[in-house]
Structures are given as C-alpha cells and as structure tokens.
Amino acid sequence: MNIIHVVRQFLPSIGGLEDVVHQLGREHLRRGLGPVRVVTLDRLFRGGEGRLPAHEFIDGIEVLRLPHRGSSRYPLCPTVLAQLGGADLVHVHGIDFFFDYLAATRWWHRRPLVASTHGGFFHTPYASGLKQVYFRTVTRASAHAYGAIVATSHSDGEMFADVVSPRRLRVVENGVDVQRYAGAARGPLGRQLLYFGRWSVNKGLPQALALLKALRDQHPGWSLTVAGREYDLSADGLMQQARRLGVAEHLQLVPNPSIEVLRELMTVSSYFVSLSRHEGFGLTAIEALSAGLIPILSAIPAYERVIEGVGLGYLCPSDPAMAASLVENGHAGLAGSIEQQRAKAIGFCSAFAWDKVFRKYEGIYEEVCGKGGP
C-alpha cells in the first residue's frame, strides 16, 4: 500500500506532530507494506533559515517539500495536488489548509483520504469565537470528504463528534517511542524539575517559572531545566522572567538538545513539569513517564486522563503556592518508593508503543481503501 502523508511541518522540525508522522512512516516501512512519502512545506515556521531541500529521504521515507504562502496558521500550498500520483491513500495530519483543500478537490484527485486531528486548531485562545464558527461550518463540510477522521486523543474525539458522523470517527491515541528514553531517570528522588518541548506560552512555561519560585519558597533545593526549541518564547525572554522572579540561578536552559543530551538531563532529574493550557494528547508527558519521571501537570482533560491512567503524579491548581504545597508535601512520601513508582510509570507506557498503535491505523487504511472513500 502506497501511503502519502501530508503535513505542514516535518523533520528537521521537532514536535509532536512531526514525530507522529515520522514514526508512522518508519513502522510502515519496517513491516514491508510499501513505499511511504511525506509531502510538507519547504520552510520551518520557527528557527529555520531559508528553504529546506526540495527532495530527500529520511530513514527510508521519501520527503517532498513545497513552497507556500500565507501565515503559519493557514499556509497555502495548492501545488500539493501534483504530488499525489501513485498514492493508494492520502493521510492528512492536522486541520488546516491541506485538510480543507484536499477535501474540496477530491472530485479531481480521487484519492481515498484519512485525517488525524492532532488537537485541531484550538491550541491557543487566539480568535476562539471565529475558530468555533469555522469549525462548525468549513471543517464540518470538509470532513465529509474523508473516509475516516482519526481523533488523536479522547478530548479530540469529544470535540470532533460534533462535526463528524460516528461511523467515520475513530479515536486512536498517538503512539510514543517508549524505548527512546526508557528508564533514563535513576537514582534517589531529588528536587530537579525538567521540562522538554517547545518554548511556548501555550506550554505553560511562565507558569512553570512561577511554580519554581513557589517551590523554592518552601524548600531551597528545587531547580528547573527547560530543554527544547524556541517558539514564541526565547532563551533571553525566559531568563528575564526568571530574573524578575529571583530564580535565574536555579534555571538551566538547554536549547535544541539531541536525544542523547535529553536522556542525560532525564538521568539527573526526578520530575517532569508541563503546565500547558491545552494538549490534544500529551505526548511529552508519556515520554517523560517512559523515562521514569514523576509528572507535575496542569489540570486539563488530556493530562487528567494521564494521571488517572498511571495513578502517579500531580495535577496542579492554577495558584502557584497551592501547587507548590501539593508537590512539596508529596515529595517525602515518594522518596521511599521511588523505584516502584518509576516501574509503574514505565509499565503504563507500554500501551502506547508504536507497533500496537500502527496496527490500528493499518486497519483504518484497509477499511477506507476497501470502501473507496467516504
């Protein structure tokens, strides 16, 4: 089966959506199911300089990059139609121009379509009213062209149930490379916090700095490492906020870490902190659990399900002092059983292994191709 994945950003961009497409492609090739192509844009939205190569292979996956215009929120790329030749199925990732355009032109390209939601476009409160109107009109209409809409989290499933018929809506939570950081956290429980991911306001980094201050007000041993890539927050901006809070000496910034560097950071950390405003799935929280880190998370639906599932960690109230008391008071109780708790966290993550998740996608592909479309 020849699969083409269409996604606005792919490697070398780093993020949850990019990783999902990469892992789906690798698993497809590993099983010998046919060629895989990724069609994406030729510029990174953040941190890139100039155009990326128009054509290359990454881990055996053919990557085609196309020019675009417009904003990163809705990049326009009509030339995608010319890249669909030979596809048995086109898998669109995200709810954006590609989702709408390939739906509107299905009468022309006639390829079976599957789409994964990846949180839709509700990651930030920006233009929330207009987004709701668009979602209930344009997104609803576009969804009719798809043989299946795959909600990548239960919260996405609830949201898209308003615009997609039950017979075409599936919930398949994202897979996670649970071996990448497996068991990286070790040693006695300490007071080292780690965040890794995009440096974004939406990811709750200002709130994480406020939590660090509140924790240090209760015990001077707390520190925070923030690893990842700049997005709408820069290293200078984060350090300025830390100085205003008086915690700059206890904040370490690690931009663009490799997998090896991130594993080393996990080895010397005990907690993972993410106070995101919104998560469709919460991939980094699962990655952190696979390493054996104790999660400190915001009380949003995706994270509530993680904490309920693993039975470990903290859902933080919005008040930093209250959140700090919750974590500090629980610290001593965890210290005596940290190895058992880490084993519990790692065991929980096995359900998200990519081989298991890919089998669900494979079934959806076969179903959609078998019936020829929506």
mmCIF file of C-alpha atoms in Angstrom:
data_model
loop_
_atom_site.group_PDB
_atom_site.id
_atom_site.type_symbol
_atom_site.label_atom_id
_atom_site.label_comp_id
_atom_site.label_asym_id
_atom_site.label_seq_id
_atom_site.Cartn_x
_atom_site.Cartn_y
_atom_site.Cartn_z
ATOM 1 C CA MET A 1 0.000 0.000 0.000
ATOM 2 C CA ASN A 2 1.476 3.330 -1.127
ATOM 3 C CA ILE A 3 0.766 5.924 1.567
ATOM 4 C CA ILE A 4 1.327 9.668 1.226
ATOM 5 C CA HIS A 5 1.346 11.680 4.448
ATOM 6 C CA VAL A 6 0.570 15.383 4.046
ATOM 7 C CA VAL A 7 1.660 17.589 6.932
ATOM 8 C CA ARG A 8 2.585 21.258 7.254
ATOM 9 C CA GLN A 9 5.851 20.641 9.159
ATOM 10 C CA PHE A 10 8.191 17.644 9.196
ATOM 11 C CA LEU A 11 11.790 16.889 10.105
ATOM 12 C CA PRO A 12 14.085 18.678 10.821
ATOM 13 C CA SER A 13 11.291 20.489 12.658
ATOM 14 C CA ILE A 14 10.816 18.943 16.099
ATOM 15 C CA GLY A 15 7.411 18.463 17.663
ATOM 16 C CA GLY A 16 4.668 16.009 18.456
ATOM 17 C CA LEU A 17 3.006 16.146 15.045
ATOM 18 C CA GLU A 18 6.311 15.708 13.214
ATOM 19 C CA ASP A 19 7.228 12.749 15.411
ATOM 20 C CA VAL A 20 3.904 11.003 14.788
ATOM 21 C CA VAL A 21 4.326 11.210 11.010
ATOM 22 C CA HIS A 22 7.932 10.036 11.270
ATOM 23 C CA GLN A 23 7.018 7.042 13.432
ATOM 24 C CA LEU A 24 4.056 6.045 11.239
ATOM 25 C CA GLY A 25 6.322 6.100 8.201
ATOM 26 C CA ARG A 26 9.069 4.095 9.882
ATOM 27 C CA GLU A 27 6.633 1.459 11.144
ATOM 28 C CA HIS A 28 5.031 1.167 7.701
ATOM 29 C CA LEU A 29 8.434 0.547 6.107
ATOM 30 C CA ARG A 30 9.540 -1.811 8.870
ATOM 31 C CA ARG A 31 6.549 -4.021 8.121
ATOM 32 C CA GLY A 32 7.318 -4.019 4.399
ATOM 33 C CA LEU A 33 3.913 -2.605 3.468
ATOM 34 C CA GLY A 34 5.126 -0.472 0.569
ATOM 35 C CA PRO A 35 6.630 2.970 -0.060
ATOM 36 C CA VAL A 36 5.927 5.997 2.121
ATOM 37 C CA ARG A 37 6.091 9.620 1.047
ATOM 38 C CA VAL A 38 5.738 12.757 3.166
ATOM 39 C CA VAL A 39 4.621 15.953 1.434
ATOM 40 C CA THR A 40 5.331 19.013 3.533
ATOM 41 C CA LEU A 41 6.340 22.685 3.356
ATOM 42 C CA ASP A 42 9.827 23.862 2.474
ATOM 43 C CA ARG A 43 10.376 26.268 5.365
ATOM 44 C CA LEU A 44 10.304 25.834 9.125
ATOM 45 C CA PHE A 45 7.820 28.095 10.866
ATOM 46 C CA ARG A 46 10.257 28.720 13.728
ATOM 47 C CA GLY A 47 14.020 28.608 13.973
ATOM 48 C CA GLY A 48 14.742 27.838 10.340
ATOM 49 C CA GLU A 49 16.893 29.761 7.897
ATOM 50 C CA GLY A 50 15.984 29.588 4.231
ATOM 51 C CA ARG A 51 14.433 26.802 2.231
ATOM 52 C CA LEU A 52 14.942 23.148 3.048
ATOM 53 C CA PRO A 53 15.874 20.583 0.363
ATOM 54 C CA ALA A 54 13.008 20.013 -2.059
ATOM 55 C CA HIS A 55 13.576 16.256 -2.084
ATOM 56 C CA GLU A 56 15.372 13.843 0.222
ATOM 57 C CA PHE A 57 14.997 10.534 2.031
ATOM 58 C CA ILE A 58 14.865 10.339 5.842
ATOM 59 C CA ASP A 59 15.023 6.840 7.351
ATOM 60 C CA GLY A 60 13.805 5.456 4.030
ATOM 61 C CA ILE A 61 10.842 7.867 3.889
ATOM 62 C CA GLU A 62 10.670 9.993 0.741
ATOM 63 C CA VAL A 63 10.206 13.661 1.677
ATOM 64 C CA LEU A 64 8.935 16.252 -0.810
ATOM 65 C CA ARG A 65 8.915 19.893 0.291
ATOM 66 C CA LEU A 66 6.795 22.524 -1.417
ATOM 67 C CA PRO A 67 6.775 26.339 -1.364
ATOM 68 C CA HIS A 68 3.839 28.075 0.259
ATOM 69 C CA ARG A 69 2.435 31.480 1.020
ATOM 70 C CA GLY A 70 0.286 32.926 3.752
ATOM 71 C CA SER A 71 0.636 32.590 7.508
ATOM 72 C CA SER A 72 1.874 29.643 9.528
ATOM 73 C CA ARG A 73 -1.661 29.316 10.919
ATOM 74 C CA TYR A 74 -3.089 28.540 7.468
ATOM 75 C CA PRO A 75 -0.267 28.134 4.917
ATOM 76 C CA LEU A 76 -1.489 27.987 1.314
ATOM 77 C CA CYS A 77 0.055 25.273 -0.863
ATOM 78 C CA PRO A 78 -2.157 24.306 -3.834
ATOM 79 C CA THR A 79 0.747 22.524 -5.588
ATOM 80 C CA VAL A 80 0.181 19.597 -3.219
ATOM 81 C CA LEU A 81 -2.214 18.157 -5.821
ATOM 82 C CA ALA A 82 0.662 17.443 -8.198
ATOM 83 C CA GLN A 83 2.361 15.223 -5.597
ATOM 84 C CA LEU A 84 -0.390 12.651 -5.076
ATOM 85 C CA GLY A 85 0.429 10.423 -8.035
ATOM 86 C CA GLY A 86 0.615 6.719 -7.241
ATOM 87 C CA ALA A 87 -0.980 7.058 -3.809
ATOM 88 C CA ASP A 88 -3.330 4.335 -2.658
ATOM 89 C CA LEU A 89 -4.317 6.584 0.246
ATOM 90 C CA VAL A 90 -3.530 10.111 1.447
ATOM 91 C CA HIS A 91 -3.235 10.686 5.196
ATOM 92 C CA VAL A 92 -3.599 14.358 6.161
ATOM 93 C CA HIS A 93 -2.247 15.452 9.534
ATOM 94 C CA GLY A 94 -3.812 18.471 11.210
ATOM 95 C CA ILE A 95 -6.853 20.605 10.461
ATOM 96 C CA ASP A 96 -5.501 23.317 8.189
ATOM 97 C CA PHE A 97 -5.290 24.294 4.516
ATOM 98 C CA PHE A 98 -4.290 20.796 3.424
ATOM 99 C CA PHE A 99 -7.328 19.320 5.189
ATOM 100 C CA ASP A 100 -9.756 21.725 3.515
ATOM 101 C CA TYR A 101 -8.093 21.849 0.100
ATOM 102 C CA LEU A 102 -7.738 18.105 -0.412
ATOM 103 C CA ALA A 103 -11.362 17.710 0.646
ATOM 104 C CA ALA A 104 -12.547 20.390 -1.802
ATOM 105 C CA THR A 105 -10.543 18.871 -4.672
ATOM 106 C CA ARG A 106 -11.330 15.229 -4.039
ATOM 107 C CA TRP A 107 -13.519 15.203 -7.156
ATOM 108 C CA TRP A 108 -10.280 15.897 -9.049
ATOM 109 C CA HIS A 109 -7.610 13.764 -7.346
ATOM 110 C CA ARG A 110 -9.986 10.901 -6.331
ATOM 111 C CA ARG A 111 -7.660 9.558 -3.653
ATOM 112 C CA PRO A 112 -9.084 7.936 -0.507
ATOM 113 C CA LEU A 113 -8.493 10.321 2.394
ATOM 114 C CA VAL A 114 -7.814 9.834 6.095
ATOM 115 C CA ALA A 115 -7.132 12.700 8.505
ATOM 116 C CA SER A 116 -5.684 12.826 12.006
ATOM 117 C CA THR A 117 -6.825 15.706 14.187
ATOM 118 C CA HIS A 118 -3.751 16.485 16.359
ATOM 119 C CA GLY A 119 -5.742 18.886 18.517
ATOM 120 C CA GLY A 120 -7.492 20.671 15.648
ATOM 121 C CA PHE A 121 -6.747 24.390 15.762
ATOM 122 C CA PHE A 122 -7.749 25.073 19.362
ATOM 123 C CA HIS A 123 -4.259 25.039 20.917
ATOM 124 C CA THR A 124 -4.478 28.720 21.894
ATOM 125 C CA PRO A 125 -7.382 31.079 22.748
ATOM 126 C CA TYR A 126 -6.494 33.268 19.735
ATOM 127 C CA ALA A 127 -9.674 34.130 17.749
ATOM 128 C CA SER A 128 -11.572 31.422 19.610
ATOM 129 C CA GLY A 129 -15.001 32.672 18.510
ATOM 130 C CA LEU A 130 -14.083 32.687 14.830
ATOM 131 C CA LYS A 131 -12.470 29.272 15.201
ATOM 132 C CA GLN A 132 -15.712 27.836 16.551
ATOM 133 C CA VAL A 133 -17.696 29.237 13.628
ATOM 134 C CA TYR A 134 -15.128 27.897 11.141
ATOM 135 C CA PHE A 135 -15.078 24.514 12.854
ATOM 136 C CA ARG A 136 -18.847 24.099 12.704
ATOM 137 C CA THR A 137 -19.099 25.176 9.058
ATOM 138 C CA VAL A 138 -15.980 24.703 6.915
ATOM 139 C CA THR A 139 -14.410 21.908 8.966
ATOM 140 C CA ARG A 140 -17.732 20.065 9.123
ATOM 141 C CA ALA A 141 -18.120 20.317 5.337
ATOM 142 C CA SER A 142 -14.517 19.261 4.646
ATOM 143 C CA ALA A 143 -14.818 16.235 6.916
ATOM 144 C CA HIS A 144 -17.420 14.700 4.580
ATOM 145 C CA ALA A 145 -14.668 14.011 2.016
ATOM 146 C CA TYR A 146 -12.700 11.791 4.398
ATOM 147 C CA GLY A 147 -13.157 8.066 4.733
ATOM 148 C CA ALA A 148 -12.096 8.322 8.365
ATOM 149 C CA ILE A 149 -11.274 11.101 10.800
ATOM 150 C CA VAL A 150 -8.845 9.850 13.443
ATOM 151 C CA ALA A 151 -9.099 11.746 16.722
ATOM 152 C CA THR A 152 -5.653 11.510 18.299
ATOM 153 C CA SER A 153 -6.985 11.887 21.836
ATOM 154 C CA HIS A 154 -10.226 11.347 23.707
ATOM 155 C CA SER A 155 -10.678 15.114 24.037
ATOM 156 C CA ASP A 156 -10.367 15.446 20.259
ATOM 157 C CA GLY A 157 -12.875 12.630 19.893
ATOM 158 C CA GLU A 158 -15.394 14.521 22.002
ATOM 159 C CA MET A 159 -14.775 17.737 20.075
ATOM 160 C CA PHE A 160 -14.988 16.230 16.584
ATOM 161 C CA ALA A 161 -18.096 14.212 17.439
ATOM 162 C CA ASP A 162 -19.967 17.495 16.903
ATOM 163 C CA VAL A 163 -18.964 17.674 13.223
ATOM 164 C CA VAL A 164 -18.146 14.093 12.140
ATOM 165 C CA SER A 165 -20.571 11.184 11.944
ATOM 166 C CA PRO A 166 -19.874 8.291 14.355
ATOM 167 C CA ARG A 167 -19.338 5.816 11.503
ATOM 168 C CA ARG A 168 -16.317 7.798 10.271
ATOM 169 C CA LEU A 169 -14.839 8.974 13.571
ATOM 170 C CA ARG A 170 -12.168 6.862 15.289
ATOM 171 C CA VAL A 171 -10.180 7.559 18.439
ATOM 172 C CA VAL A 172 -6.586 6.353 18.192
ATOM 173 C CA GLU A 173 -4.310 7.938 20.751
ATOM 174 C CA ASN A 174 -0.873 8.770 19.419
ATOM 175 C CA GLY A 175 1.883 6.254 19.699
ATOM 176 C CA VAL A 176 5.062 7.043 21.580
ATOM 177 C CA ASP A 177 8.593 5.772 21.054
ATOM 178 C CA VAL A 178 8.678 4.304 24.550
ATOM 179 C CA GLN A 179 12.194 2.920 24.062
ATOM 180 C CA ARG A 180 13.791 6.274 23.251
ATOM 181 C CA TYR A 181 14.078 7.389 26.885
ATOM 182 C CA ALA A 182 13.167 4.125 28.621
ATOM 183 C CA GLY A 183 14.293 4.103 32.249
ATOM 184 C CA ALA A 184 16.521 7.164 31.854
ATOM 185 C CA ALA A 185 15.603 8.566 35.288
ATOM 186 C CA ARG A 186 17.503 6.832 38.053
ATOM 187 C CA GLY A 187 18.980 7.296 41.491
ATOM 188 C CA PRO A 188 17.337 8.716 44.604
ATOM 189 C CA LEU A 189 14.408 11.109 44.311
ATOM 190 C CA GLY A 190 15.618 14.698 44.116
ATOM 191 C CA ARG A 191 14.058 18.113 43.612
ATOM 192 C CA GLN A 192 15.099 18.590 39.999
ATOM 193 C CA LEU A 193 12.309 19.549 37.591
ATOM 194 C CA LEU A 194 12.600 19.047 33.824
ATOM 195 C CA TYR A 195 10.532 20.470 31.002
ATOM 196 C CA PHE A 196 11.196 19.467 27.401
ATOM 197 C CA GLY A 197 9.349 20.543 24.288
ATOM 198 C CA ARG A 198 8.538 23.782 22.500
ATOM 199 C CA TRP A 199 9.305 27.014 24.345
ATOM 200 C CA SER A 200 5.808 28.385 24.023
ATOM 201 C CA VAL A 201 3.419 30.414 26.156
ATOM 202 C CA ASN A 202 0.786 27.775 25.389
ATOM 203 C CA LYS A 203 3.009 25.149 27.022
ATOM 204 C CA GLY A 204 2.822 26.969 30.343
ATOM 205 C CA LEU A 205 6.482 27.939 30.753
ATOM 206 C CA PRO A 206 5.710 31.236 32.545
ATOM 207 C CA GLN A 207 3.596 29.207 34.986
ATOM 208 C CA ALA A 208 6.423 26.681 35.395
ATOM 209 C CA LEU A 209 8.769 29.505 36.422
ATOM 210 C CA ALA A 210 6.182 30.762 38.914
ATOM 211 C CA LEU A 211 5.904 27.223 40.302
ATOM 212 C CA LEU A 212 9.686 27.037 40.663
ATOM 213 C CA LYS A 213 9.647 30.224 42.738
ATOM 214 C CA ALA A 214 6.813 28.915 44.914
ATOM 215 C CA LEU A 215 8.619 25.597 45.430
ATOM 216 C CA ARG A 216 11.831 27.361 46.404
ATOM 217 C CA ASP A 217 9.861 29.420 48.913
ATOM 218 C CA GLN A 218 9.099 26.104 50.622
ATOM 219 C CA HIS A 219 12.449 24.352 50.121
ATOM 220 C CA PRO A 220 15.697 25.779 48.673
ATOM 221 C CA GLY A 221 16.627 22.568 46.856
ATOM 222 C CA TRP A 222 14.290 22.936 43.878
ATOM 223 C CA SER A 223 15.675 23.667 40.402
ATOM 224 C CA LEU A 224 14.314 23.611 36.845
ATOM 225 C CA THR A 225 15.816 22.664 33.489
ATOM 226 C CA VAL A 226 13.984 23.816 30.358
ATOM 227 C CA ALA A 227 15.073 21.947 27.225
ATOM 228 C CA GLY A 228 13.726 22.244 23.701
ATOM 229 C CA ARG A 229 13.425 24.739 20.886
ATOM 230 C CA GLU A 230 12.445 28.388 20.852
ATOM 231 C CA TYR A 231 8.964 29.094 19.561
ATOM 232 C CA ASP A 232 7.138 32.176 20.824
ATOM 233 C CA LEU A 233 9.432 32.314 23.867
ATOM 234 C CA SER A 234 13.182 32.862 23.583
ATOM 235 C CA ALA A 235 16.037 31.945 25.891
ATOM 236 C CA ASP A 236 16.558 35.629 26.700
ATOM 237 C CA GLY A 237 12.872 36.117 27.435
ATOM 238 C CA LEU A 238 12.702 33.101 29.741
ATOM 239 C CA MET A 239 15.803 34.192 31.607
ATOM 240 C CA GLN A 240 14.400 37.706 32.043
ATOM 241 C CA GLN A 241 11.243 36.250 33.585
ATOM 242 C CA ALA A 242 13.373 34.072 35.852
ATOM 243 C CA ARG A 243 15.366 37.113 36.998
ATOM 244 C CA ARG A 244 12.183 39.008 37.827
ATOM 245 C CA LEU A 245 11.096 36.052 39.966
ATOM 246 C CA GLY A 246 14.522 35.692 41.576
ATOM 247 C CA VAL A 247 15.098 32.132 40.318
ATOM 248 C CA ALA A 248 17.534 32.703 37.430
ATOM 249 C CA GLU A 249 20.382 30.963 39.271
ATOM 250 C CA HIS A 250 18.231 27.853 39.591
ATOM 251 C CA LEU A 251 17.079 27.735 35.964
ATOM 252 C CA GLN A 252 19.047 25.905 33.274
ATOM 253 C CA LEU A 253 18.149 26.426 29.606
ATOM 254 C CA VAL A 254 19.175 23.776 27.066
ATOM 255 C CA PRO A 255 18.203 24.800 23.517
ATOM 256 C CA ASN A 256 17.810 22.186 20.777
ATOM 257 C CA PRO A 257 19.053 19.170 22.751
ATOM 258 C CA SER A 258 19.845 15.910 20.982
ATOM 259 C CA ILE A 259 18.166 12.707 22.146
ATOM 260 C CA GLU A 260 21.400 11.776 23.925
ATOM 261 C CA VAL A 261 21.566 15.115 25.759
ATOM 262 C CA LEU A 262 17.913 14.854 26.749
ATOM 263 C CA ARG A 263 18.493 11.367 28.160
ATOM 264 C CA GLU A 264 21.344 12.770 30.244
ATOM 265 C CA LEU A 265 19.068 15.527 31.554
ATOM 266 C CA MET A 266 16.468 12.918 32.495
ATOM 267 C CA THR A 267 19.117 10.944 34.358
ATOM 268 C CA VAL A 268 19.730 13.863 36.727
ATOM 269 C CA SER A 269 16.048 14.870 37.025
ATOM 270 C CA SER A 270 13.224 13.430 39.091
ATOM 271 C CA TYR A 271 10.128 15.316 37.928
ATOM 272 C CA PHE A 272 8.652 16.349 34.590
ATOM 273 C CA VAL A 273 6.647 19.584 34.631
ATOM 274 C CA SER A 274 4.168 20.707 31.970
ATOM 275 C CA LEU A 275 1.543 23.316 32.786
ATOM 276 C CA SER A 276 0.080 23.556 29.280
ATOM 277 C CA ARG A 277 -3.143 25.408 28.588
ATOM 278 C CA HIS A 278 -4.164 22.761 26.055
ATOM 279 C CA GLU A 279 -2.919 19.368 24.902
ATOM 280 C CA GLY A 280 -4.634 17.143 22.393
ATOM 281 C CA PHE A 281 -2.802 14.082 23.657
ATOM 282 C CA GLY A 282 0.202 14.973 25.812
ATOM 283 C CA LEU A 283 2.980 13.090 24.044
ATOM 284 C CA THR A 284 5.821 14.572 26.082
ATOM 285 C CA ALA A 285 4.113 13.531 29.315
ATOM 286 C CA ILE A 286 4.076 9.915 28.108
ATOM 287 C CA GLU A 287 7.718 10.186 27.026
ATOM 288 C CA ALA A 288 8.588 11.534 30.470
ATOM 289 C CA LEU A 289 6.755 8.660 32.162
ATOM 290 C CA SER A 290 8.598 6.169 29.964
ATOM 291 C CA ALA A 291 11.816 7.595 31.395
ATOM 292 C CA GLY A 292 10.518 7.145 34.943
ATOM 293 C CA LEU A 293 9.983 10.838 35.712
ATOM 294 C CA ILE A 294 7.199 11.862 38.106
ATOM 295 C CA PRO A 295 4.699 14.110 36.258
ATOM 296 C CA ILE A 296 3.621 17.537 37.523
ATOM 297 C CA LEU A 297 0.874 18.592 35.119
ATOM 298 C CA SER A 298 -1.823 21.195 34.604
ATOM 299 C CA ALA A 299 -5.398 20.132 35.259
ATOM 300 C CA ILE A 300 -6.550 19.864 31.639
ATOM 301 C CA PRO A 301 -8.516 16.903 30.217
ATOM 302 C CA ALA A 302 -5.609 15.233 28.392
ATOM 303 C CA TYR A 303 -3.417 15.338 31.492
ATOM 304 C CA GLU A 304 -6.230 14.300 33.795
ATOM 305 C CA ARG A 305 -6.511 11.086 31.784
ATOM 306 C CA VAL A 306 -2.749 10.518 32.016
ATOM 307 C CA ILE A 307 -2.686 10.925 35.797
ATOM 308 C CA GLU A 308 -5.793 8.776 36.217
ATOM 309 C CA GLY A 309 -4.311 6.072 33.997
ATOM 310 C CA VAL A 310 -0.888 5.872 35.620
ATOM 311 C CA GLY A 311 -2.031 6.594 39.186
ATOM 312 C CA LEU A 312 1.036 8.722 39.807
ATOM 313 C CA GLY A 313 1.944 12.403 39.818
ATOM 314 C CA TYR A 314 0.211 15.720 40.410
ATOM 315 C CA LEU A 315 -2.495 17.790 38.758
ATOM 316 C CA CYS A 316 -1.661 21.342 39.744
ATOM 317 C CA PRO A 317 -4.142 24.055 40.672
ATOM 318 C CA SER A 318 -3.573 27.383 38.932
ATOM 319 C CA ASP A 319 -2.320 29.064 42.110
ATOM 320 C CA PRO A 320 1.482 28.514 42.273
ATOM 321 C CA ALA A 321 1.617 28.450 46.078
ATOM 322 C CA MET A 322 -1.092 25.791 46.300
ATOM 323 C CA ALA A 323 0.581 23.738 43.566
ATOM 324 C CA ALA A 324 3.938 24.005 45.325
ATOM 325 C CA SER A 325 2.451 22.805 48.609
ATOM 326 C CA LEU A 326 0.909 19.821 46.825
ATOM 327 C CA VAL A 327 4.239 18.805 45.285
ATOM 328 C CA GLU A 328 6.458 19.537 48.283
ATOM 329 C CA ASN A 329 4.146 17.723 50.691
ATOM 330 C CA GLY A 330 4.103 14.669 48.432
ATOM 331 C CA HIS A 331 7.860 14.601 47.886
ATOM 332 C CA ALA A 332 8.802 12.881 51.134
ATOM 333 C CA GLY A 333 6.167 10.190 50.635
ATOM 334 C CA LEU A 334 7.539 9.328 47.198
ATOM 335 C CA ALA A 335 11.163 9.092 48.270
ATOM 336 C CA GLY A 336 10.831 5.703 49.954
ATOM 337 C CA SER A 337 9.180 4.003 46.982
ATOM 338 C CA ILE A 338 10.671 5.807 44.014
ATOM 339 C CA GLU A 339 11.892 2.666 42.224
ATOM 340 C CA GLN A 340 8.447 1.060 42.439
ATOM 341 C CA GLN A 341 6.833 4.285 41.212
ATOM 342 C CA ARG A 342 9.220 4.520 38.269
ATOM 343 C CA ALA A 343 8.490 0.915 37.316
ATOM 344 C CA LYS A 344 4.780 1.710 37.449
ATOM 345 C CA ALA A 345 5.245 4.712 35.163
ATOM 346 C CA ILE A 346 7.282 2.739 32.633
ATOM 347 C CA GLY A 347 4.784 -0.131 32.621
ATOM 348 C CA PHE A 348 1.890 2.241 31.952
ATOM 349 C CA CYS A 349 3.581 3.499 28.783
ATOM 350 C CA SER A 350 3.741 0.101 27.080
ATOM 351 C CA ALA A 351 0.188 0.579 25.772
ATOM 352 C CA PHE A 352 1.427 3.496 23.654
ATOM 353 C CA ALA A 353 4.159 1.552 21.815
ATOM 354 C CA TRP A 354 4.101 2.295 18.101
ATOM 355 C CA ASP A 355 3.751 -1.304 16.945
ATOM 356 C CA LYS A 356 0.414 -1.517 18.764
ATOM 357 C CA VAL A 357 -0.805 1.875 17.575
ATOM 358 C CA PHE A 358 0.206 1.296 13.962
ATOM 359 C CA ARG A 359 -1.929 -1.847 13.768
ATOM 360 C CA LYS A 360 -4.965 0.340 14.460
ATOM 361 C CA TYR A 361 -4.001 2.716 11.660
ATOM 362 C CA GLU A 362 -3.361 -0.186 9.309
ATOM 363 C CA GLY A 363 -6.904 -1.415 9.924
ATOM 364 C CA ILE A 364 -8.293 2.051 9.179
ATOM 365 C CA TYR A 365 -6.261 2.312 5.961
ATOM 366 C CA GLU A 366 -7.536 -1.061 4.767
ATOM 367 C CA GLU A 367 -11.118 -0.179 5.637
ATOM 368 C CA VAL A 368 -11.028 3.173 3.821
ATOM 369 C CA CYS A 369 -9.276 1.764 0.739
ATOM 370 C CA GLY A 370 -11.681 -1.158 0.688
ATOM 371 C CA LYS A 371 -14.737 1.034 0.507
ATOM 372 C CA GLY A 372 -13.103 3.512 -1.873
ATOM 373 C CA GLY A 373 -13.710 6.702 0.087
ATOM 374 C CA PRO A 374 -16.203 8.376 2.391
#
